[in-house]
Coordinates of C-alpha atoms in Angstrom, one line a residue:
E1 CA 75.2 115.9 102.7
A2 CA 73.0 112.8 101.6
P3 CA 73.1 113.9 97.9
L4 CA 77.1 114.2 98.3
R5 CA 77.3 110.9 99.9
E6 CA 75.1 109.1 97.0
A7 CA 77.4 110.9 94.5
L8 CA 80.5 109.5 96.3
I9 CA 79.1 106.1 96.4
R10 CA 78.3 106.2 92.7
L11 CA 81.7 107.7 91.9
A12 CA 83.2 104.9 94.0
A13 CA 81.6 101.9 91.9
E14 CA 83.2 103.4 88.9
D15 CA 86.6 104.5 90.1
E16 CA 87.5 103.9 93.8
A17 CA 90.9 105.9 93.4
L18 CA 89.1 109.1 92.2
A19 CA 86.6 108.8 94.8
A20 CA 89.3 108.7 97.5
D21 CA 90.9 111.8 96.1
V22 CA 87.6 113.7 96.1
R23 CA 87.0 112.6 99.7
R24 CA 90.4 113.8 100.7
L25 CA 89.9 117.3 98.9
L26 CA 86.4 117.6 100.6
E27 CA 87.9 117.0 103.9
L28 CA 90.7 119.6 103.3
D29 CA 87.9 122.0 102.1
R30 CA 85.9 121.5 105.5
E31 CA 89.1 122.2 107.7
S32 CA 89.0 125.9 108.7
R33 CA 93.1 125.9 109.0
G34 CA 94.4 123.3 106.8
P35 CA 97.8 123.3 105.0
M36 CA 96.5 125.1 101.9
E37 CA 95.1 128.0 104.1
G38 CA 98.5 128.3 105.8
L39 CA 100.2 128.5 102.3
R40 CA 97.8 131.1 101.1
D41 CA 98.5 133.2 104.3
E42 CA 102.3 132.7 103.9
V43 CA 102.1 134.0 100.3
A44 CA 99.7 136.9 101.3
D45 CA 102.3 137.8 104.2
A46 CA 105.2 137.5 101.7
A47 CA 103.4 139.8 99.3
G48 CA 102.8 142.3 101.9
R49 CA 106.4 142.2 103.1
Q50 CA 107.5 142.8 99.4
L51 CA 105.3 146.0 99.2
L52 CA 106.8 147.3 102.4
A53 CA 110.4 146.2 101.3
D54 CA 111.2 149.7 100.3
D55 CA 109.2 151.3 102.9
P56 CA 111.7 154.0 104.6
A57 CA 110.5 152.8 108.1
E58 CA 112.3 149.5 107.6
P59 CA 115.5 149.8 109.6
P60 CA 118.5 149.0 107.9
P61 CA 120.8 146.0 108.9
P62 CA 123.4 146.4 111.4
E63 CA 126.7 147.4 109.9
R64 CA 128.5 144.6 111.6
L65 CA 127.3 141.1 112.2
G66 CA 129.9 139.2 114.2
A67 CA 132.9 139.3 112.1
W68 CA 131.3 140.3 109.0
R69 CA 130.7 143.8 107.2
V70 CA 127.5 144.1 105.8
E71 CA 127.3 145.6 102.3
E72 CA 124.6 145.6 99.6
K73 CA 121.4 143.7 99.6
L74 CA 121.3 140.8 97.4
G75 CA 117.6 139.7 97.9
A76 CA 114.8 138.7 100.1
G77 CA 112.9 135.7 101.0
G78 CA 109.6 134.7 102.9
M79 CA 111.2 135.3 106.3
G80 CA 114.7 136.8 105.7
E81 CA 116.8 139.0 103.7
V82 CA 120.1 138.1 102.1
W83 CA 122.9 140.7 102.3
A84 CA 126.6 140.8 100.7
A85 CA 129.2 140.6 103.5
E86 CA 133.0 140.8 103.8
R87 CA 135.0 139.5 106.7
A88 CA 136.4 142.4 108.8
E89 CA 138.4 140.4 111.4
G90 CA 141.0 137.8 111.3
G91 CA 143.5 139.4 109.0
F92 CA 142.2 137.8 105.7
T93 CA 139.6 138.7 103.1
Q94 CA 136.5 136.3 102.8
R95 CA 133.2 137.0 101.1
A96 CA 129.8 135.7 102.2
A97 CA 126.0 135.8 102.1
V98 CA 124.5 136.8 105.2
K99 CA 120.8 135.9 105.8
L100 CA 119.1 137.9 108.4
V101 CA 115.5 137.5 109.8
R102 CA 113.5 140.6 108.5
S103 CA 112.6 143.3 110.9
G104 CA 109.3 142.5 112.7
M105 CA 109.4 139.0 111.6
A106 CA 111.2 137.6 114.5
S107 CA 108.4 135.5 115.8
R108 CA 108.9 132.3 117.6
E109 CA 107.9 130.1 114.5
V110 CA 110.2 132.0 112.2
V111 CA 113.2 132.1 114.6
A112 CA 112.7 128.3 115.1
R113 CA 112.5 127.7 111.4
F114 CA 115.6 130.0 110.8
A115 CA 117.4 128.0 113.6
V116 CA 116.4 124.6 111.9
E117 CA 117.9 126.0 108.7
R118 CA 121.1 126.8 110.2
Q119 CA 121.4 123.6 112.0
L120 CA 120.8 121.8 108.7
L121 CA 123.4 123.7 106.9
A122 CA 125.9 123.1 109.7
R123 CA 125.8 119.3 109.0
L124 CA 126.0 119.5 105.3
E125 CA 129.4 119.5 103.6
H126 CA 129.3 118.9 99.9
P127 CA 131.1 120.7 97.0
A128 CA 127.7 121.3 95.4
I129 CA 126.0 122.7 98.5
A130 CA 126.7 126.3 99.7
R131 CA 128.2 125.8 103.2
L132 CA 127.6 127.6 106.1
L133 CA 130.5 130.0 107.4
D134 CA 129.1 131.4 110.6
G135 CA 126.1 132.5 112.6
G136 CA 124.9 134.5 115.6
I137 CA 122.4 136.8 117.0
A138 CA 122.3 140.5 115.8
P139 CA 122.2 143.4 118.2
D140 CA 118.6 143.9 117.7
G141 CA 117.9 140.2 118.6
R142 CA 117.6 139.0 115.0
P143 CA 119.1 135.6 114.2
W144 CA 121.7 135.4 111.3
F145 CA 124.1 133.2 109.6
A146 CA 126.7 133.5 106.9
M147 CA 127.1 131.2 104.1
E148 CA 129.2 130.8 101.2
R149 CA 128.6 133.4 98.6
I150 CA 127.8 132.1 95.2
E151 CA 128.5 134.2 92.0
G152 CA 126.4 132.5 89.3
L153 CA 123.2 132.0 87.3
P154 CA 120.2 129.8 87.9
I155 CA 120.8 126.4 86.3
D156 CA 118.1 127.0 83.5
R157 CA 119.5 130.5 82.5
F158 CA 123.1 129.2 82.6
A159 CA 122.1 126.3 80.3
A160 CA 120.3 128.5 77.9
D161 CA 123.0 131.1 77.8
R162 CA 125.6 128.7 77.3
S163 CA 123.5 126.9 74.6
L164 CA 124.4 123.6 76.2
D165 CA 123.6 120.3 74.4
V166 CA 121.6 117.5 76.1
D167 CA 124.6 115.7 77.6
A168 CA 126.1 118.9 78.9
R169 CA 122.7 119.5 80.6
L170 CA 122.5 116.0 82.0
R171 CA 125.9 116.1 83.4
L172 CA 125.4 119.5 85.1
F173 CA 121.9 118.0 86.5
L174 CA 123.9 114.9 87.8
A175 CA 125.9 117.1 90.1
I176 CA 122.8 118.3 91.7
C177 CA 121.3 114.9 92.1
E178 CA 124.5 114.0 94.0
A179 CA 124.1 117.0 96.1
V180 CA 120.4 116.1 96.9
D181 CA 121.3 112.3 97.6
Y182 CA 124.1 113.5 100.0
A183 CA 121.3 115.7 101.8
H184 CA 119.0 112.6 102.0
R185 CA 121.9 110.6 103.3
S186 CA 122.3 113.2 106.0
L187 CA 118.6 112.7 106.7
V188 CA 117.7 116.2 105.2
V189 CA 115.0 116.7 102.6
H190 CA 115.3 120.1 100.9
R191 CA 111.5 120.4 100.0
D192 CA 112.0 123.6 97.6
L193 CA 114.1 122.6 94.9
K194 CA 113.9 124.9 91.9
P195 CA 116.2 126.6 89.3
S196 CA 116.5 129.8 91.5
N197 CA 117.7 127.8 94.2
I198 CA 120.5 126.1 92.0
L199 CA 123.3 128.5 91.0
V200 CA 126.0 127.8 88.6
T201 CA 129.3 129.4 88.7
A202 CA 131.1 130.9 85.6
D203 CA 133.4 127.5 85.7
G204 CA 130.2 125.4 85.5
Q205 CA 130.2 124.5 89.3
P206 CA 126.4 124.2 90.5
K207 CA 125.7 125.0 94.0
L208 CA 122.4 124.3 95.9
L209 CA 121.1 127.0 98.1
D210 CA 118.4 127.9 100.4
F211 CA 117.4 125.3 103.0
G212 CA 114.8 127.4 104.5
L213 CA 112.1 124.9 104.0
A214 CA 114.1 122.0 104.5
K215 CA 113.1 119.1 107.0
L216 CA 115.0 116.8 109.2
L217 CA 114.0 113.1 108.5
E218 CA 113.7 111.2 111.9
P219 CA 112.1 107.9 112.8
P220 CA 108.4 108.0 113.5
P221 CA 107.3 107.7 117.0
E222 CA 106.4 104.3 118.4
D223 CA 102.8 104.9 118.7
G224 CA 102.7 105.5 114.9
A225 CA 101.8 109.2 115.2
E226 CA 103.5 111.3 112.5
S227 CA 106.9 113.0 113.6
A228 CA 106.8 116.9 113.6
A229 CA 109.9 116.7 111.6
T230 CA 108.6 114.7 108.8
R231 CA 104.8 115.6 108.7
T232 CA 103.7 117.9 106.0
E233 CA 103.6 121.4 107.0
L234 CA 102.7 123.6 103.8
R235 CA 103.5 126.9 105.2
A236 CA 105.7 127.9 102.1
L237 CA 106.2 126.2 98.8
T238 CA 106.7 126.9 95.1
P239 CA 103.6 125.4 93.5
A240 CA 105.3 124.8 90.0
Y241 CA 108.0 122.7 91.6
A242 CA 106.3 121.2 94.5
A243 CA 105.3 117.4 94.6
P244 CA 101.7 116.5 94.6
E245 CA 102.1 115.3 98.2
Q246 CA 103.1 118.7 99.3
I247 CA 99.9 120.3 97.8
L248 CA 97.7 117.7 99.1
G249 CA 99.0 117.4 102.6
D250 CA 100.4 113.9 102.4
P251 CA 103.6 113.0 104.2
I252 CA 106.9 114.0 102.8
T253 CA 109.7 111.7 102.0
T254 CA 112.9 111.8 99.7
T255 CA 110.7 111.1 96.9
T256 CA 109.4 114.5 97.2
D257 CA 112.6 116.1 96.2
V258 CA 112.9 113.5 93.3
Y259 CA 109.7 114.9 92.0
S260 CA 111.1 118.3 92.0
L261 CA 114.3 117.2 90.4
G262 CA 112.1 115.7 87.8
V263 CA 110.4 119.0 87.1
I264 CA 113.9 120.8 86.8
L265 CA 115.0 118.0 84.5
Y266 CA 112.1 118.5 82.3
E267 CA 112.4 122.1 82.1
L268 CA 116.3 121.8 81.3
L269 CA 115.2 119.5 78.4
T270 CA 112.3 121.3 77.0
G271 CA 112.5 124.8 78.3
A272 CA 109.0 124.5 79.6
L273 CA 107.2 123.2 82.9
P274 CA 105.6 119.7 82.8
H275 CA 102.3 121.0 83.9
R276 CA 100.1 124.2 84.3
R277 CA 99.3 125.1 87.8
R278 CA 97.8 128.6 87.4
S279 CA 94.9 128.2 90.0
S280 CA 95.0 131.0 92.7
S281 CA 92.7 129.1 95.0
A282 CA 94.4 126.5 97.2
T283 CA 91.4 124.1 96.7
A284 CA 91.6 124.5 92.9
L285 CA 95.2 124.1 92.7
A286 CA 94.8 120.7 94.6
V287 CA 92.0 119.6 92.2
D288 CA 94.3 120.6 89.4
V289 CA 97.2 118.4 90.8
V290 CA 94.8 115.5 91.2
H291 CA 93.7 115.5 87.7
E292 CA 97.0 116.8 85.8
T293 CA 98.6 114.8 83.3
I294 CA 102.5 115.3 82.1
E295 CA 103.2 114.9 78.4
R296 CA 106.2 113.2 77.2
P297 CA 109.3 115.8 77.0
S298 CA 109.8 114.8 73.4
L299 CA 106.3 115.6 72.5
R300 CA 106.4 118.8 74.3
L301 CA 109.6 119.8 72.5
R302 CA 108.1 118.8 69.2
R303 CA 105.3 121.2 69.9
L304 CA 107.2 124.0 71.4
A305 CA 110.2 123.8 68.8
A306 CA 108.4 122.6 65.7
G307 CA 110.7 123.8 62.7
S308 CA 113.5 125.4 64.8
P309 CA 117.1 124.3 63.8
G310 CA 118.1 121.0 65.3
E311 CA 114.7 120.3 66.8
T312 CA 114.3 116.9 65.0
R313 CA 117.7 115.8 66.4
Q314 CA 117.1 116.9 69.7
R315 CA 113.7 115.5 70.0
K316 CA 115.0 112.1 68.8
R317 CA 117.6 112.4 71.5
L318 CA 114.9 112.7 74.2
E319 CA 112.7 109.7 72.8
G320 CA 112.9 106.6 74.6
D321 CA 115.2 106.5 77.5
L322 CA 115.0 110.3 78.5
D323 CA 111.3 110.4 78.1
T324 CA 111.1 107.2 80.6
I325 CA 113.5 108.7 83.1
V326 CA 111.7 111.9 83.4
L327 CA 108.1 110.5 83.6
K328 CA 109.3 108.1 86.3
A329 CA 110.7 110.9 88.3
L330 CA 107.4 112.9 88.0
A331 CA 105.1 109.8 88.8
H332 CA 102.0 111.1 90.6
E333 CA 102.3 108.4 93.1
P334 CA 105.5 108.6 95.4
D335 CA 106.0 104.8 95.3
R336 CA 106.0 105.0 91.5
R337 CA 109.1 107.4 91.3
Y338 CA 112.7 106.6 91.8
A339 CA 113.2 105.6 95.3
S340 CA 116.1 108.1 95.8
A341 CA 117.9 111.0 93.9
A342 CA 120.8 108.4 93.7
A343 CA 118.5 106.0 91.7
L344 CA 117.5 108.8 89.3
A345 CA 121.3 109.8 88.8
E346 CA 122.2 106.2 88.4
D347 CA 119.6 105.6 85.4
L348 CA 120.9 109.0 83.9
R349 CA 124.5 107.9 83.9
R350 CA 123.5 104.5 82.4
H351 CA 121.6 106.5 79.5
L352 CA 125.0 108.5 79.0
D353 CA 127.0 105.4 79.1
G354 CA 124.7 103.9 76.5
R355 CA 123.9 101.1 79.0
P356 CA 120.2 99.8 79.7
I357 CA 118.3 102.0 82.2
A358 CA 116.5 100.3 85.3
A359 CA 113.3 102.2 84.5
R360 CA 112.6 100.1 81.3
P361 CA 111.7 96.5 80.8
D362 CA 114.8 94.5 80.6
T363 CA 114.1 92.8 77.1
L364 CA 116.8 91.0 74.8
S365 CA 116.1 93.4 72.0
Y366 CA 116.3 96.5 74.4
R367 CA 119.7 95.2 75.7
M368 CA 121.0 94.3 72.3
G369 CA 120.2 97.6 70.8
K370 CA 122.0 99.3 73.8
F371 CA 125.1 97.1 73.3
V372 CA 125.2 98.0 69.4
R373 CA 124.8 101.7 70.1
R374 CA 127.4 101.7 73.1
N375 CA 130.0 99.6 71.0
R376 CA 129.4 101.0 67.3
G377 CA 133.0 100.7 66.6
G378 CA 133.6 97.4 67.8
V379 CA 130.3 96.0 66.4
L380 CA 131.1 97.5 62.7
I381 CA 134.7 96.1 62.8
G382 CA 133.1 92.7 64.1
A383 CA 130.4 92.9 61.2
L384 CA 132.9 93.6 58.6
A385 CA 135.1 90.6 59.8
L386 CA 132.0 88.3 59.8
L387 CA 131.1 89.6 56.4
G388 CA 134.7 88.9 55.1
I389 CA 134.5 85.4 56.6
V390 CA 131.2 84.8 55.3
M391 CA 132.3 85.8 51.6
A392 CA 135.5 83.8 52.0
L393 CA 133.4 80.8 52.9
V394 CA 131.1 81.5 50.0
V395 CA 134.1 81.7 47.6
A396 CA 135.6 78.6 49.1
L397 CA 132.4 76.7 48.6
W398 CA 131.9 77.9 45.0
Q399 CA 135.6 76.9 44.3
T400 CA 135.1 73.5 46.0
G401 CA 131.9 73.0 44.0
V402 CA 133.9 73.8 40.6
A403 CA 136.6 71.4 41.7
R404 CA 134.1 68.8 42.4
R405 CA 132.2 69.3 39.2
E406 CA 135.6 69.2 37.1
A407 CA 136.7 66.1 39.0
A408 CA 133.3 64.4 38.3
R409 CA 133.7 65.5 34.7
A410 CA 137.2 64.1 34.4
E411 CA 136.0 61.0 35.9
R412 CA 133.3 60.7 33.5
E413 CA 135.6 61.5 30.7
T414 CA 138.2 58.8 31.7
A415 CA 135.6 56.4 32.3
A416 CA 134.2 57.1 28.8
A417 CA 137.7 57.0 27.4
L418 CA 138.5 53.7 29.1
E419 CA 134.9 52.3 28.0
S420 CA 135.6 53.2 24.5
A421 CA 139.1 51.7 24.6
S422 CA 137.5 48.5 25.9
R423 CA 134.8 48.6 23.3
T424 CA 137.4 49.3 20.6
K425 CA 139.5 46.4 21.7
R426 CA 136.5 44.0 21.9
V427 CA 135.4 45.0 18.4
K428 CA 138.9 44.6 17.2
D429 CA 139.1 41.2 18.9
F430 CA 135.9 40.3 17.7
M431 CA 136.6 41.3 14.0
M432 CA 140.1 39.8 14.1
E433 CA 138.5 36.4 15.2
T434 CA 135.7 36.7 12.4
F435 CA 138.2 37.5 9.6
T436 CA 140.9 35.1 10.9
Q437 CA 138.5 32.4 10.4
A438 CA 138.0 33.3 6.8
N439 CA 141.5 33.0 6.1
P440 CA 142.6 30.1 4.0
L441 CA 145.9 29.6 5.6
E442 CA 144.9 29.7 9.2
R443 CA 141.2 28.4 9.2
K444 CA 140.3 25.3 10.8
A445 CA 138.5 22.2 9.3
D446 CA 135.0 23.5 10.8
A447 CA 135.6 27.0 10.4
P448 CA 133.6 29.2 7.6
Q449 CA 135.0 28.5 4.1
T450 CA 134.2 32.0 2.9
L451 CA 133.7 35.5 3.7
A452 CA 130.1 35.3 3.5
E453 CA 129.9 32.4 5.9
A454 CA 132.4 34.2 8.1
V455 CA 129.8 37.2 8.3
D456 CA 126.8 34.9 9.0
H457 CA 128.8 33.1 11.8
A458 CA 129.8 36.7 13.1
L459 CA 126.0 37.5 13.2
V460 CA 125.4 34.5 15.4
R461 CA 128.1 35.2 17.6
I462 CA 126.9 38.9 17.9
D463 CA 123.7 37.8 19.6
S464 CA 125.6 35.3 22.0
D465 CA 128.9 36.7 22.8
L466 CA 127.9 40.3 23.0
A467 CA 124.7 40.2 24.8
D468 CA 126.1 42.2 27.6
D469 CA 126.6 45.2 25.5
P470 CA 123.6 46.0 23.2
Q471 CA 124.9 49.2 21.9
L472 CA 128.0 47.1 20.5
Q473 CA 125.7 44.6 19.2
V474 CA 123.7 47.3 17.3
D475 CA 126.7 48.9 16.0
L476 CA 128.2 45.6 14.7
L477 CA 124.9 44.3 13.3
D478 CA 124.6 47.8 11.2
D479 CA 128.1 47.0 9.9
F480 CA 127.7 43.3 9.1
V481 CA 124.3 43.6 7.8
G482 CA 125.4 46.3 5.5
R483 CA 127.7 43.8 4.0
R484 CA 124.8 41.4 3.1
E485 CA 122.5 44.2 1.5
P486 CA 121.9 43.8 -2.2
G487 CA 124.6 45.2 -4.4
G488 CA 126.8 45.5 -1.3
G489 CA 128.9 42.5 -2.4
E490 CA 131.4 40.8 -0.1
R491 CA 133.7 43.3 1.3

């Protein structure tokens, strides 16, 4: 004991949660009559009953049970057998499945559990739950009840045989979530959800069966003790679909059924179970549950169906939202799962509708991506319209720029033309005045007497009168100086 305590102390210093799990497992191992031992005995008893099922000493069922005529045997469970039956009274035909406690199994505990199942079925009226039709006590003292007879296949086989796509499987699964949620709202936890307890009829209507392990939820006593109706009593379960708290002996809540729904959904999407629970020892099974990890459905599908037709498309269909939804439903800790089957169903509906799911962080990019995928047609039309507007705006701006450049060029040309006309007129006036002064008929007494003098006078005037136009000065100077060059003469 001392080395074990020291090892636990060292382990707690490194990982307190793991140390707590080890302590719980050790406590379960010390118990001479814990829940896992009860499970082991139950399995052993069931195996023994199965070996004796064909024993000729096993008495046949009564020919009549109440108003029902018993026909062929449909199957057997841990504590009872199921027989096909047809109504023999009342003047109408009705078929049913009659569940009868097995011969030699009518112990007080079995009869009490049988009565609980019948009572639970009596309070459940839902299209996806096989309904109770009748009940009573057989002549040999065994209790029985008649329920709706379902002709169908387990949900996983139905999906495989019909080659249902992902959306069709999700819609089928949603109907089961609604039935489980109805049971929860009626204060009933099923505790044994698995494909064999969910039959789908030929027209695609799923039906939930077998409430033999169901429990009625009741408020806990005021003294804090756990209610007998809600405490964990693992006398029987299906390990592959059981929630961790069922195997570890923790309290059962509605999230227990959420976990089982997550296992079924995982199997529907990948064709495989999310974990490996192969241990035959109850203690080893509990250890497996504590340490098990669950691979994302998309990754599991990639490994299992690599290279098969449509594998890539189906895997991409699971990536993202569906991976997140399934892993949340399969969280090891109950408070990290969906709080109810209704919450799980709501996220699946959101996914099918292309809306953001509650299990993922509500980021702007995630919501925008969902909006675009949900409204591809409208977004495409809007994008094309926006592109058209942008292109029209670009063309308009380009045309406006061209028009502005042309207007500027016209203005420049007009200004140049006006300037040229002004200069031409100014040159004309200047030249006219220059040469008029040299006209003998019009010149004044102080005016230049010769053309050469007029040119000299014009050169002076160029410096004074045309000082505001240097270019014009240069042009006139070139002209007038040319007249004074040697050999140029006076022109």
